[in-house]
mmCIF file of C-alpha atoms in Angstrom:
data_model
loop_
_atom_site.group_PDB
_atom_site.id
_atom_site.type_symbol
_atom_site.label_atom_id
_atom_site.label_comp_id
_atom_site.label_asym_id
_atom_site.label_seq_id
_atom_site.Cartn_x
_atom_site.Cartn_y
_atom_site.Cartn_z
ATOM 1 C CA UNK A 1 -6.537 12.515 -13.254
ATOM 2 C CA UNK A 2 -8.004 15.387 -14.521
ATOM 3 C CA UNK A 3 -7.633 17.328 -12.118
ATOM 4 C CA UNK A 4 -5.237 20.383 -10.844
ATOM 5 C CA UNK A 5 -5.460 22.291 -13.731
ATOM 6 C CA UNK A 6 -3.874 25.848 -13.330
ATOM 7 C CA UNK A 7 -5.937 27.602 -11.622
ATOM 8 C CA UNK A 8 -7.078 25.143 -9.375
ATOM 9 C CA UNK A 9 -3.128 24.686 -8.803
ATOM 10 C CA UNK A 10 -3.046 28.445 -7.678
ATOM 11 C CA UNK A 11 -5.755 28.420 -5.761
ATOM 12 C CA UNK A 12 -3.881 26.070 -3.676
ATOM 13 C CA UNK A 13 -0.734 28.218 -3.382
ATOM 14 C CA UNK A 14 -2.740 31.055 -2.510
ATOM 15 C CA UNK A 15 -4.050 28.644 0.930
ATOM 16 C CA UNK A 16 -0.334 27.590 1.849
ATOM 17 C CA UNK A 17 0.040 24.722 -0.563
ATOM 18 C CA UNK A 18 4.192 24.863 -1.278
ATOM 19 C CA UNK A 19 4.827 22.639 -3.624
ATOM 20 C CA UNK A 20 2.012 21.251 -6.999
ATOM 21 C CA UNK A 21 1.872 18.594 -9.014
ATOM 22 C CA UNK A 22 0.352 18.542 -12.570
ATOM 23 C CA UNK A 23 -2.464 15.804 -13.000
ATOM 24 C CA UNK A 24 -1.161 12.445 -13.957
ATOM 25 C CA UNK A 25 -1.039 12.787 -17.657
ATOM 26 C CA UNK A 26 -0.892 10.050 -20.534
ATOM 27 C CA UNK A 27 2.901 9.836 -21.517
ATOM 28 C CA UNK A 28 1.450 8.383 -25.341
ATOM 29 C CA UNK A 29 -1.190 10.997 -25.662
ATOM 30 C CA UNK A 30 0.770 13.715 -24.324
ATOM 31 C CA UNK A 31 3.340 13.370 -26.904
ATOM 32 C CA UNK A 32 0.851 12.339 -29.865
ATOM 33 C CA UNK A 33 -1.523 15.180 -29.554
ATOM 34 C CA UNK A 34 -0.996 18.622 -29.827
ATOM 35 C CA UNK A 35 -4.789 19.031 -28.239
ATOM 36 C CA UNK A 36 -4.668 17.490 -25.476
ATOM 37 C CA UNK A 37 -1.283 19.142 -24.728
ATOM 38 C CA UNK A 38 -2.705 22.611 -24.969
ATOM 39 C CA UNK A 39 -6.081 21.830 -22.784
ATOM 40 C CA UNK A 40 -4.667 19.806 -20.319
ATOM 41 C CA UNK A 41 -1.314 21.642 -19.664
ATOM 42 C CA UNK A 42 -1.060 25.405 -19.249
ATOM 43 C CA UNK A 43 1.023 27.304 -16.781
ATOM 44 C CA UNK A 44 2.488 30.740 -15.598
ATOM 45 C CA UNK A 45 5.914 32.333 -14.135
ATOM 46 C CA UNK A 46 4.023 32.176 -10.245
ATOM 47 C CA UNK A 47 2.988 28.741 -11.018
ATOM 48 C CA UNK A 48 6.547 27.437 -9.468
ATOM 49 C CA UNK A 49 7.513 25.108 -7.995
ATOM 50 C CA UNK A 50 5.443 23.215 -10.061
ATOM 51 C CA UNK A 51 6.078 19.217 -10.757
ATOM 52 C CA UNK A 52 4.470 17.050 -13.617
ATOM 53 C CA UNK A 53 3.571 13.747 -13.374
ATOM 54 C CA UNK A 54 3.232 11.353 -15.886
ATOM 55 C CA UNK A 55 2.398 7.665 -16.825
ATOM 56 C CA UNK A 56 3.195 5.052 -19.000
ATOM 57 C CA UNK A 57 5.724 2.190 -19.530
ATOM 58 C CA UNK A 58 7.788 3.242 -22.544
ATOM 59 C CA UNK A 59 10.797 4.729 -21.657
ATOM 60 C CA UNK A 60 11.362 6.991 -24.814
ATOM 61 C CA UNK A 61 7.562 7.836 -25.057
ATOM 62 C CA UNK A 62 8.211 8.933 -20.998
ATOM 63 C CA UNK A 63 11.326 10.768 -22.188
ATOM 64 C CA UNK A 64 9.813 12.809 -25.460
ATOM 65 C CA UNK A 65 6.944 13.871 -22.895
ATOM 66 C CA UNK A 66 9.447 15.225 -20.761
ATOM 67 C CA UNK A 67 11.386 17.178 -22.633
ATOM 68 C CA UNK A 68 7.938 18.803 -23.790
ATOM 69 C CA UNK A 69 7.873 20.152 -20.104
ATOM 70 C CA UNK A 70 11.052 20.653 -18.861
ATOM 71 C CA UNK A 71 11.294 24.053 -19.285
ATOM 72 C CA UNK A 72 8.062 24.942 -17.724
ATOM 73 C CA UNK A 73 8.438 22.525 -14.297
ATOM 74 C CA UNK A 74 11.092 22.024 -11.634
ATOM 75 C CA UNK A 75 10.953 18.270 -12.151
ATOM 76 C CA UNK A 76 8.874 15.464 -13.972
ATOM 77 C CA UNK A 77 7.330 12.663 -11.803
ATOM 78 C CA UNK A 78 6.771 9.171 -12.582
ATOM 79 C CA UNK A 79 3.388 7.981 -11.160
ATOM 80 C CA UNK A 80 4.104 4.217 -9.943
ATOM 81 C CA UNK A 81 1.454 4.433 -7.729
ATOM 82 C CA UNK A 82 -2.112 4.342 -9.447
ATOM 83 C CA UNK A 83 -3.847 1.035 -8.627
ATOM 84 C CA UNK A 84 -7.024 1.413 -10.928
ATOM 85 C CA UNK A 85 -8.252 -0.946 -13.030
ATOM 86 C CA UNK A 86 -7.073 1.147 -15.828
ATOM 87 C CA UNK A 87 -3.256 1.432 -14.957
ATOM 88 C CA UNK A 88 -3.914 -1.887 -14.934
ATOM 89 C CA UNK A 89 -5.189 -2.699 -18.883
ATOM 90 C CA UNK A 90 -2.618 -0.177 -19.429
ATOM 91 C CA UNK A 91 0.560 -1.720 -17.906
ATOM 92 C CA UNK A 92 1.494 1.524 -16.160
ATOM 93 C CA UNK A 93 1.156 3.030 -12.567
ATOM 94 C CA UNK A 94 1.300 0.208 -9.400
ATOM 95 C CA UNK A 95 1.343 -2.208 -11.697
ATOM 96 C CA UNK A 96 4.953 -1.740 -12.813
ATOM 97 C CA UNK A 97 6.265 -1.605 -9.130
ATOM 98 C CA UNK A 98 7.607 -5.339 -9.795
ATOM 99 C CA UNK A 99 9.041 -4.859 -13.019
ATOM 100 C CA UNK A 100 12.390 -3.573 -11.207
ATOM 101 C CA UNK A 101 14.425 -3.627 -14.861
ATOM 102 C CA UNK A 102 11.818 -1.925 -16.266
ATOM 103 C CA UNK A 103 11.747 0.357 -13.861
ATOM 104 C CA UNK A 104 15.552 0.933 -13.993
ATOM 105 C CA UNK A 105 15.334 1.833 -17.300
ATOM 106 C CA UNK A 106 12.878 4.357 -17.209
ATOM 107 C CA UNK A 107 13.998 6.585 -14.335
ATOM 108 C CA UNK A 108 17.879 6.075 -15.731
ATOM 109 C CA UNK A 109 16.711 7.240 -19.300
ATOM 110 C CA UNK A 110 14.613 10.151 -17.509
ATOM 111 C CA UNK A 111 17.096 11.376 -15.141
ATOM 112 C CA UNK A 112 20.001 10.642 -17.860
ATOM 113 C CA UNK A 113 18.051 12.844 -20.680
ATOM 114 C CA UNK A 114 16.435 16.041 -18.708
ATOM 115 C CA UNK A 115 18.098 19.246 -17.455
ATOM 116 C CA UNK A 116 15.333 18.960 -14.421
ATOM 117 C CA UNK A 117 15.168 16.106 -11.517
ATOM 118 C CA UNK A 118 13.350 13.060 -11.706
ATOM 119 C CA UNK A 119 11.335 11.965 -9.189
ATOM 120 C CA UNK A 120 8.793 9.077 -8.321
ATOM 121 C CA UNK A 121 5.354 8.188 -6.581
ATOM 122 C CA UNK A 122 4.807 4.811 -5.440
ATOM 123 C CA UNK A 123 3.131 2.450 -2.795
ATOM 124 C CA UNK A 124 4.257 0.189 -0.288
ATOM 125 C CA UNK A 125 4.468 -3.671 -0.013
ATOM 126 C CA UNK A 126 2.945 -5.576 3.428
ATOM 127 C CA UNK A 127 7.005 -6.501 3.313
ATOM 128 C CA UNK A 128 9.620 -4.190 4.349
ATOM 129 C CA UNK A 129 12.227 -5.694 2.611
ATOM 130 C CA UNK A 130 10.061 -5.788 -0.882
ATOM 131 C CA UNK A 131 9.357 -2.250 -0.337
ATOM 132 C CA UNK A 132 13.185 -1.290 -0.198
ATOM 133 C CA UNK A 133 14.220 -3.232 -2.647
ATOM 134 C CA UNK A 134 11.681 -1.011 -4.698
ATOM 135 C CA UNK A 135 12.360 2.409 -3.496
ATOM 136 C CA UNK A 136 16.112 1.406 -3.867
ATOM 137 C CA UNK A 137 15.738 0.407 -7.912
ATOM 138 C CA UNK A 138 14.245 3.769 -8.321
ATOM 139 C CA UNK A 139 16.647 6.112 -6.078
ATOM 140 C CA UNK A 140 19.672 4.074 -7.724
ATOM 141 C CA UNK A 141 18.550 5.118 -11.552
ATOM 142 C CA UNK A 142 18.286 8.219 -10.343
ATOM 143 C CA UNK A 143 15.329 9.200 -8.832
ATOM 144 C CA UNK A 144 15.808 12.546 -6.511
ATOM 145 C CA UNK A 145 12.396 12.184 -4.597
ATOM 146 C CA UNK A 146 10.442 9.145 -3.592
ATOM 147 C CA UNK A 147 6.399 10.018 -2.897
ATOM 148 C CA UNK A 148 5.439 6.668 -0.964
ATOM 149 C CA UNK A 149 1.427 6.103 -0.766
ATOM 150 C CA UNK A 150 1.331 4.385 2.568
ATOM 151 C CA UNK A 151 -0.726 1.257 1.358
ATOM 152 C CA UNK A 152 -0.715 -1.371 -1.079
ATOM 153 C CA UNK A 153 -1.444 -1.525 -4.681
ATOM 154 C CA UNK A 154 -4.760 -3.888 -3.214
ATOM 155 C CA UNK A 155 -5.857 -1.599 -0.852
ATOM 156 C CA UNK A 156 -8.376 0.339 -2.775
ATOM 157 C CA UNK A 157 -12.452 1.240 -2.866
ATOM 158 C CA UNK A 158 -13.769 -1.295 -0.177
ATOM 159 C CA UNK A 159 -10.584 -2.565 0.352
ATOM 160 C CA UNK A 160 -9.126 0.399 1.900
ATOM 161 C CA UNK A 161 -7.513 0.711 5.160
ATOM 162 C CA UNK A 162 -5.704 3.419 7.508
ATOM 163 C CA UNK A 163 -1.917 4.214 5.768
ATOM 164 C CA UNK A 164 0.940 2.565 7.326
ATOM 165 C CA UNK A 165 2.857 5.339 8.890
ATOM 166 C CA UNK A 166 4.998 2.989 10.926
ATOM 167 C CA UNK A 167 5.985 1.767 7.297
ATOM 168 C CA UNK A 168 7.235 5.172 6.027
ATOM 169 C CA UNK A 169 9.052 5.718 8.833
ATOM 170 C CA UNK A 170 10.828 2.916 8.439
ATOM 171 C CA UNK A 171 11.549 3.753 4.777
ATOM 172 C CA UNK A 172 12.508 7.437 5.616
ATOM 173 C CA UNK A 173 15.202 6.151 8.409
ATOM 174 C CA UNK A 174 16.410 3.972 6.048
ATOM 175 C CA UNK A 175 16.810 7.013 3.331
ATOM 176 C CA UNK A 176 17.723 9.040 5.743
ATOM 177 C CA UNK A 177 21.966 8.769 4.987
ATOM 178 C CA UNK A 178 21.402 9.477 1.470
ATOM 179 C CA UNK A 179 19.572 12.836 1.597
ATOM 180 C CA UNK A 180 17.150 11.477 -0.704
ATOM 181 C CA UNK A 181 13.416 13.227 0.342
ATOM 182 C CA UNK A 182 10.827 11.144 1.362
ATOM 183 C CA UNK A 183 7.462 12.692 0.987
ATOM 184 C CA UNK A 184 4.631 10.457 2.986
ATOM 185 C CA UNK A 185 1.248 9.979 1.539
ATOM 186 C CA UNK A 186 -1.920 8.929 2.489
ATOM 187 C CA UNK A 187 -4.257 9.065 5.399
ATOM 188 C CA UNK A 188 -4.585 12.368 5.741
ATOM 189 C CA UNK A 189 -8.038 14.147 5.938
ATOM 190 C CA UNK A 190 -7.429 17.434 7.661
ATOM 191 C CA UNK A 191 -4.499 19.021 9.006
ATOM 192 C CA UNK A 192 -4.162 17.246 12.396
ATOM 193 C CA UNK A 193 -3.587 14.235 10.397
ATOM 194 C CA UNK A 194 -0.733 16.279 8.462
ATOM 195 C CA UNK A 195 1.578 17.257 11.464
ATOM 196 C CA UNK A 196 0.949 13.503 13.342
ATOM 197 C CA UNK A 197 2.236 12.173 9.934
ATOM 198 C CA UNK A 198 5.051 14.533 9.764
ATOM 199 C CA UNK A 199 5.465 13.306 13.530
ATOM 200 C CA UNK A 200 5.218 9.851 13.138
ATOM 201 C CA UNK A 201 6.887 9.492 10.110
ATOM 202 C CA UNK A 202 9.580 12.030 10.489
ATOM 203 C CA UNK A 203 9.387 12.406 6.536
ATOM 204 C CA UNK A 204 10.298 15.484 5.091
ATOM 205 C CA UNK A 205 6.777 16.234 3.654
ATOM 206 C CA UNK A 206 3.484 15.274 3.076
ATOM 207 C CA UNK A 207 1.554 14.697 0.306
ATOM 208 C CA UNK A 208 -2.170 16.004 0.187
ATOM 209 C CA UNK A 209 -4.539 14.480 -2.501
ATOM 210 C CA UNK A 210 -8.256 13.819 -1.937
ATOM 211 C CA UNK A 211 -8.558 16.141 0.950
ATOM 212 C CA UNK A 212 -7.069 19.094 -0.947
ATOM 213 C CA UNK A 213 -9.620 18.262 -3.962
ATOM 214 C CA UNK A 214 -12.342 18.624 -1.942
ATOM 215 C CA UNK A 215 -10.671 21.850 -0.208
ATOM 216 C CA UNK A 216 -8.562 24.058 -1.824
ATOM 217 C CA UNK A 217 -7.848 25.703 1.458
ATOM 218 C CA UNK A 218 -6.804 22.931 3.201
ATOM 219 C CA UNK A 219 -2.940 24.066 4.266
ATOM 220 C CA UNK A 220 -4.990 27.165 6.050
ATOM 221 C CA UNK A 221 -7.003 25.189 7.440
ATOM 222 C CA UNK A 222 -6.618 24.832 11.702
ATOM 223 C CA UNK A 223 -5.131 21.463 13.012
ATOM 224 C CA UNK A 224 -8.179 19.334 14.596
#
């Protein structure tokens, strides 16, 4: 949040980065003010492929916020995956991921109403099963692209512990007859960690978050 504005985003293109994401922006306030539109979200004809990622639980609000993008992104992503205490008081982010008709209906009405793919960020359960039976509500209504944080929505701050690769592996071999990308995330600090998660989890790319924030050059970075 609040971060990867446009140039930051090129920055990262000019180090190797190949494909950006928007910061996770306010579905509500995105549509309701004009301001915040024009400071937060400005891009440019090299600024491709570009994704933007938004929040919220409102399935028309997601929509209208959508549409204000669509012709200026390859796809629009649904962030299912923020486990703050304000996705939280706000009912969006992880704390949808067991809201499965909910969740339905937002990706169906996304992917259903834009001329661009949908695609979704989420984390994992400690069950397998759970964890399919998410990833599977969301591919079903039409997701294109799951991003899968490899730990749970409790593993945060203090809490935190190393990313369950094994897990995404799992969930990409599962995937894996439907053609539907799996992009693995978390865990990684530096670019040995990238190509033993590509390794381990045989996932067809990795997402880079707090590493790249601290390092715009991280992609050109040598494996250690």
């Amino acid at each position: 949040v609040e971060h990867s504005g446009l140039a930051y985003r090129m920055l990262c293109r000019q180090y190797g980065a190949e494909l950006v994401y928007t910061q996770m922006f306010s579905a509500h306030v995105f549509v309701e003010s004009k301001e915040y539109r024009e400071s937060n979200f400005q891009t440019c004809a090299n600024d491709r492929p570009l994704i933007v990622q938004f929040c919220g639980n409102d399935p028309k609000i997601l929509l209208e916020a959508a549409r204000l993008v669509e012709n200026d992104c390859d796809a629009v992503d649904v962030n299912l995956g923020c486990p703050q205490g304000i996705a939280r008081k706000g009912h969006y982010g992880a704390f949808l991921m067991e809201e499965l008709e909910l969740l339905t209906e937002i990706v169906s009405t996304l992917s259903k109403g834009l001329k661009i793919p949908v695609t979704c960020k989420t984390r994992i359960y400690k069950d397998f099963d759970r964890t399919i039976r998410l990833c599977e509500t969301l591919t079903n209504a039409g997701a294109s692209l799951l991003t899968i944080h490899g730990r749970t929505r409790e593993e945060k701050k203090q809490l935190i512990g190393a990313a369950d690769w094994s897990m995404l592996q799992r969930i990409k071999q599962h995937f894996a007859p439907t053609g539907i990308p799996i992009i693995s995330n978390g865990g990684i600090a530096n670019m040995g960690d990238f190509h033993r998660c590509l390794e381990v989890t045989g996932c067809d790319g990795v997402m880079v978050s707090e590493a790249i924030l601290e390092d715009p050059a991280f992609f050109s970075r040598p494996s250690v």
